[in-house]
Short mmCIF file of C-alpha atoms in Angstrom, two decimals:
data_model
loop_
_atom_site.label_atom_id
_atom_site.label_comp_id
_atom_site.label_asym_id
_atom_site.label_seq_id
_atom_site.Cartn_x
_atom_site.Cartn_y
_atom_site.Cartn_z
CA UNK Z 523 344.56 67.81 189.53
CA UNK Z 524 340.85 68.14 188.18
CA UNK Z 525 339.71 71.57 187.38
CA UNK Z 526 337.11 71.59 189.40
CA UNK Z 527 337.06 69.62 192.57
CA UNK Z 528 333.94 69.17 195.20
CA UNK Z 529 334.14 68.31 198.65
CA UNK Z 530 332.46 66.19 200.05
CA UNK Z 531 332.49 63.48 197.58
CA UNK Z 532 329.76 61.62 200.17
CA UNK Z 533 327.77 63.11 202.98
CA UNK Z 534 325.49 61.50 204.93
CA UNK Z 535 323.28 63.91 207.74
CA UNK Z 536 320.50 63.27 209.84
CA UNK Z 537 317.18 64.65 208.75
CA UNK Z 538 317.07 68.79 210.14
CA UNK Z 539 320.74 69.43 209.76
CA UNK Z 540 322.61 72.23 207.86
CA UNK Z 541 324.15 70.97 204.96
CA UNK Z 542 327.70 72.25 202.90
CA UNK Z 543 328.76 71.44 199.61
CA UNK Z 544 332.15 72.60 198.44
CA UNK Z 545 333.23 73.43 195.02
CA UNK Z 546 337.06 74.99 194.40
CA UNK Z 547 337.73 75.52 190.16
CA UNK Z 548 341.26 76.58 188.78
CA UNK Z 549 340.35 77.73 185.53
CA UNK Z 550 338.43 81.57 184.54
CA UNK Z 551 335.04 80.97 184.35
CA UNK Z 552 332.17 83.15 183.07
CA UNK Z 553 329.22 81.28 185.38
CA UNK Z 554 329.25 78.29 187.89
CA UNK Z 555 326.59 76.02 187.86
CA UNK Z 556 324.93 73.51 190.65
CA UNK Z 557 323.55 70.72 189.77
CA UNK Z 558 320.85 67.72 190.93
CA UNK Z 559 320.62 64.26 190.12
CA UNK Z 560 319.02 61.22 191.68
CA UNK Z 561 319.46 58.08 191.07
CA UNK Z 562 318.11 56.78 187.69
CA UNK Z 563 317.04 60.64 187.43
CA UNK Z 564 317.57 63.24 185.36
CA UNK Z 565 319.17 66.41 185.73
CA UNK Z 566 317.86 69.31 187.09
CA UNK Z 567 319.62 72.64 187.77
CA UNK Z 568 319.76 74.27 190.57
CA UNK Z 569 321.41 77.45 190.75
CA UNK Z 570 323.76 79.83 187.69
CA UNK Z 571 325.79 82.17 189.94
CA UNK Z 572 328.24 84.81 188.61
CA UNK Z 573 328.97 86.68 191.57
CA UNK Z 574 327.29 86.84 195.09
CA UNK Z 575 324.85 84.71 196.33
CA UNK Z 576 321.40 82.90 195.06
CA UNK Z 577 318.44 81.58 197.13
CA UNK Z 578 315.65 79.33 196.26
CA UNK Z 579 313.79 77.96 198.96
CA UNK Z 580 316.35 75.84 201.17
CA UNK Z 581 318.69 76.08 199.04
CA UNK Z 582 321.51 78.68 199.02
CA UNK Z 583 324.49 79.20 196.74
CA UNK Z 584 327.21 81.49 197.41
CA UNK Z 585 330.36 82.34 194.69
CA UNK Z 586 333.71 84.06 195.46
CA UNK Z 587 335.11 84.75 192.38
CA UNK Z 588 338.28 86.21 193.66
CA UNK Z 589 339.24 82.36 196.15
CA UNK Z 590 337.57 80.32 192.91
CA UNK Z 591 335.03 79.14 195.26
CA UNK Z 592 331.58 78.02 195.47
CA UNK Z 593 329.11 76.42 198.25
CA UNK Z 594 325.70 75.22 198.04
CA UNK Z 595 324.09 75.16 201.21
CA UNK Z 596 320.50 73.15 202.22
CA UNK Z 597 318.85 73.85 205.21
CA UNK Z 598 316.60 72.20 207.30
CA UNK Z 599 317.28 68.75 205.29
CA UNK Z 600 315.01 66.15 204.37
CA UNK Z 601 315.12 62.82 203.03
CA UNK Z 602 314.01 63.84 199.66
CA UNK Z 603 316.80 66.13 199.57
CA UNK Z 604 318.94 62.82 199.14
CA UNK Z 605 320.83 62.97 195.49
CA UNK Z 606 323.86 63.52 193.87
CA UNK Z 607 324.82 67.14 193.85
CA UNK Z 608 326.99 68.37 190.93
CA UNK Z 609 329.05 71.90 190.62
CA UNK Z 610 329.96 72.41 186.81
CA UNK Z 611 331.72 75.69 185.18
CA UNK Z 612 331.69 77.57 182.17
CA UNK Z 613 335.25 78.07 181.51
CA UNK Z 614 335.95 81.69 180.35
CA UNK Z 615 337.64 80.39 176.78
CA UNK Z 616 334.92 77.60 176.51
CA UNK Z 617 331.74 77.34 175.78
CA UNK Z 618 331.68 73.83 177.43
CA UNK Z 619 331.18 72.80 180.86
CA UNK Z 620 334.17 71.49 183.16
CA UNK Z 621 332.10 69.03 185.51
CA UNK Z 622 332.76 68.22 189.25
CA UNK Z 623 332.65 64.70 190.54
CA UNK Z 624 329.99 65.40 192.59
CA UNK Z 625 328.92 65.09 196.26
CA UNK Z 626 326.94 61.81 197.02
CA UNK Z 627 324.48 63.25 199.76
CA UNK Z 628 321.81 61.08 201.81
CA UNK Z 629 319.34 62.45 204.48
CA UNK Z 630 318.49 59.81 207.17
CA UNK Z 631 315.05 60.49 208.76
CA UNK M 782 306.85 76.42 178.27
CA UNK M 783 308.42 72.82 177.95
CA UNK M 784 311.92 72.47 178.84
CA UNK M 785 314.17 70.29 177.28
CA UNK M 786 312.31 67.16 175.61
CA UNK M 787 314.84 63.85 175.49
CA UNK M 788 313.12 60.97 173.86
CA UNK M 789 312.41 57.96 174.32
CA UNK M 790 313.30 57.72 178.26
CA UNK M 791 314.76 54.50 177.81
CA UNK M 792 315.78 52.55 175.29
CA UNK M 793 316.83 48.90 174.57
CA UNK M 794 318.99 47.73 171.98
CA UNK M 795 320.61 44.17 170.52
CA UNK M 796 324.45 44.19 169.69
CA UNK M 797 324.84 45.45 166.36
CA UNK M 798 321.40 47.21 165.83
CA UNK M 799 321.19 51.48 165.81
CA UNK M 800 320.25 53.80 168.62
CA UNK M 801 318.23 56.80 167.65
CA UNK M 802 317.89 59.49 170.74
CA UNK M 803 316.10 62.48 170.15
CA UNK M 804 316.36 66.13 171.56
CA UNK M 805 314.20 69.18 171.64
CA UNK M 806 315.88 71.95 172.75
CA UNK M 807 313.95 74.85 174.77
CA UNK M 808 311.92 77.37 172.22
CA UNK M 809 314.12 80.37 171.27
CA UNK M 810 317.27 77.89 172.41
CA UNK M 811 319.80 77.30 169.17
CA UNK M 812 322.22 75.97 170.82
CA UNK M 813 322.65 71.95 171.76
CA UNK M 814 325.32 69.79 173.54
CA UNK M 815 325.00 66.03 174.70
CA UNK M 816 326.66 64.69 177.35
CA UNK M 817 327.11 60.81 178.47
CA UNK M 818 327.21 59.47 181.66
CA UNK M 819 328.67 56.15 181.98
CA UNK M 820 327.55 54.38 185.35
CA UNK M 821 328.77 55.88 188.80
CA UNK M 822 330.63 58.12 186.59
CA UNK M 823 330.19 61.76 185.76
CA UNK M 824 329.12 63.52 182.96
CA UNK M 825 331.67 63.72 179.59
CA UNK M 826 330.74 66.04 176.70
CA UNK M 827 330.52 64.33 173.53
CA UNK M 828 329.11 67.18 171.16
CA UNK M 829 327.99 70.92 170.77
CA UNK M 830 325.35 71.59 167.47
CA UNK M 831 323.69 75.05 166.02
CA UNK M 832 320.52 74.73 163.40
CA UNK M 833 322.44 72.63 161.13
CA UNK M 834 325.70 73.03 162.18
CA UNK M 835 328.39 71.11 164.32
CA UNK M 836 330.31 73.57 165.81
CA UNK M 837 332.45 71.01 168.47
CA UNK M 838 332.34 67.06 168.37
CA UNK M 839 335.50 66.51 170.13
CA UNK M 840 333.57 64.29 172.87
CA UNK M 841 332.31 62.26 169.82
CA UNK M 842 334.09 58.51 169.98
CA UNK M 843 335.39 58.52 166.15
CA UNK M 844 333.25 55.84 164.59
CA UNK M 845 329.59 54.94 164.76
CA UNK M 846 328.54 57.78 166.44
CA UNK M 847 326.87 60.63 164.82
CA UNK M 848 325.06 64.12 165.58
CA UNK M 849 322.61 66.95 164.04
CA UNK M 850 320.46 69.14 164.61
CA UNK M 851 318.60 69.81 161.28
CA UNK M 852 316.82 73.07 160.62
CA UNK M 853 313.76 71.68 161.40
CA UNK M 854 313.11 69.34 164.41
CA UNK M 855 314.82 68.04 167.23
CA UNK M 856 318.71 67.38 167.52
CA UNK M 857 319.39 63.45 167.05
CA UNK M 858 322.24 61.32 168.45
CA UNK M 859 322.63 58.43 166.21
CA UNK M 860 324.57 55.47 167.46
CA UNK M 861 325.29 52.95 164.90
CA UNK M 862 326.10 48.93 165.76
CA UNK M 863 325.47 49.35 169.47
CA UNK M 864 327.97 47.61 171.55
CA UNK M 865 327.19 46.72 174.99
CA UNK M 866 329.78 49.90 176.39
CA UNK M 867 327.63 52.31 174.88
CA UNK M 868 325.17 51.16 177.67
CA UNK M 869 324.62 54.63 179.29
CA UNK M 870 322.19 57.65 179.76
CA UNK M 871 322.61 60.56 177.18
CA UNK M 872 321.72 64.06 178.48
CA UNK M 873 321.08 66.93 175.72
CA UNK M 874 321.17 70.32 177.02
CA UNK M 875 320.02 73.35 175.19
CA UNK M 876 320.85 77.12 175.56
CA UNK M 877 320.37 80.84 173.73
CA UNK M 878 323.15 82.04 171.57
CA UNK M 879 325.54 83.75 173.24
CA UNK M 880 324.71 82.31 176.75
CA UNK M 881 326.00 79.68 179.50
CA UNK M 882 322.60 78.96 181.05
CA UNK M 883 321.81 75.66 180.01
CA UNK M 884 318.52 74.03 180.78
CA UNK M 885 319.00 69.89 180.89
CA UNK M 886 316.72 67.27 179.78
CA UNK M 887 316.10 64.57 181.42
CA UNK M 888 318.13 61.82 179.89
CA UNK M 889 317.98 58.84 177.53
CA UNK M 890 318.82 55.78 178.99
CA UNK M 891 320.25 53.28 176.64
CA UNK M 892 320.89 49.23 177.37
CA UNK M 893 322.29 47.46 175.21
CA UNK M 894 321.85 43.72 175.48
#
């Protein structure tokens, strides 16, 4: 079992909708991380969460520390909002980052 | 404020010849780690560096691959005798002592033909 596992691994929504990512981790961790990349892109982080909740823009990211949980929420999606979204922790004992497969996620119009 | 600076963007190599890829961390950021990403795969960390030191390389592959971060200029991943499997794009990623934010460049793409 991978330490941390994201759900879904592809999601495809019509433009408008709500959109959940998922993002469960086994191991201690000192910070969760999400994640951007489209295709041929680079990498461009989103969100460092802790505890509680973040928001920038449509985005939202939410942490419960206690259920080793994470979502990362867009809302009112849009086509350029299509990419691979990637939740990655820094494990408590580590200094390096435990990376989830990501979510494949494409906005029709 | 530049973030992370990867260079070149992409780069194209023979069999057998040496890949250079380059790394500026963010200023006031000592810390650097590259990462690979094979295609449709993930990310895999290949090495962690200080100002002149190499703290972790336990992502390294064993041979022709190599790593600093002198204490002047940018971090280098050297790749000796390219084969085509080390066709990939290498992310550096840079952070403060002490700290797990990491700000990401935005890649090297190597082909190796």
């Amino acid at each position: 079992k991978n330490e941390v596992e994201q759900s879904p691994q592809n999601l495809t929504a019509q433009e408008g909708e709500f959109i959940t990512i998922n993002c469960s981790y086994s191991v201690g961790i000192s910070a969760l991380h999400w994640l951007q990349q489209h295709p041929g892109g680079g990498i461009v982080s989103l969100f460092m969460l802790s505890s509680g909740k973040k928001k920038h823009g449509r985005l939202i990211a939410t942490i419960n520390i206690q259920e080793k949980h994470s979502s990362l929420h867009i809302t009112a999606s849009h086509p350029r909002d299509s990419a691979v979204y990637i939740c990655a922790v820094a494990a408590d004992s580590n200094y390096q980052l435990i990376w989830g497969a990501g979510t494949k996620l494409i906005i029709k119009p | 404020n530049a973030g992370v600076m990867q260079n070149p963007r992409h780069l194209v190599r023979r069999r057998g010849q040496e890949a250079r890829l380059r790394c500026s961390p963010m200023k006031g950021h000592s810390h650097v780690y590259w990462y690979r990403q094979l295609p449709e795969e993930g990310l895999k960390f290949m090495v962690y560096l200080q100002k002149e030191n190499i703290i972790d390389e336990s992502g390294m592959p064993k041979e022709r691959f190599s790593a600093e971060f002198p204490k002047e200029g940018p971090s280098i991943l050297r790749i000796q005798q390219v084969v085509r499997g080390d066709s990939a794009a290498y992310f550096c990623a840079s952070s403060r002592q002490g700290s797990v934010g990491y700000t990401f460049g935005s890649g090297t793409r190597l082909t190796v033909v």
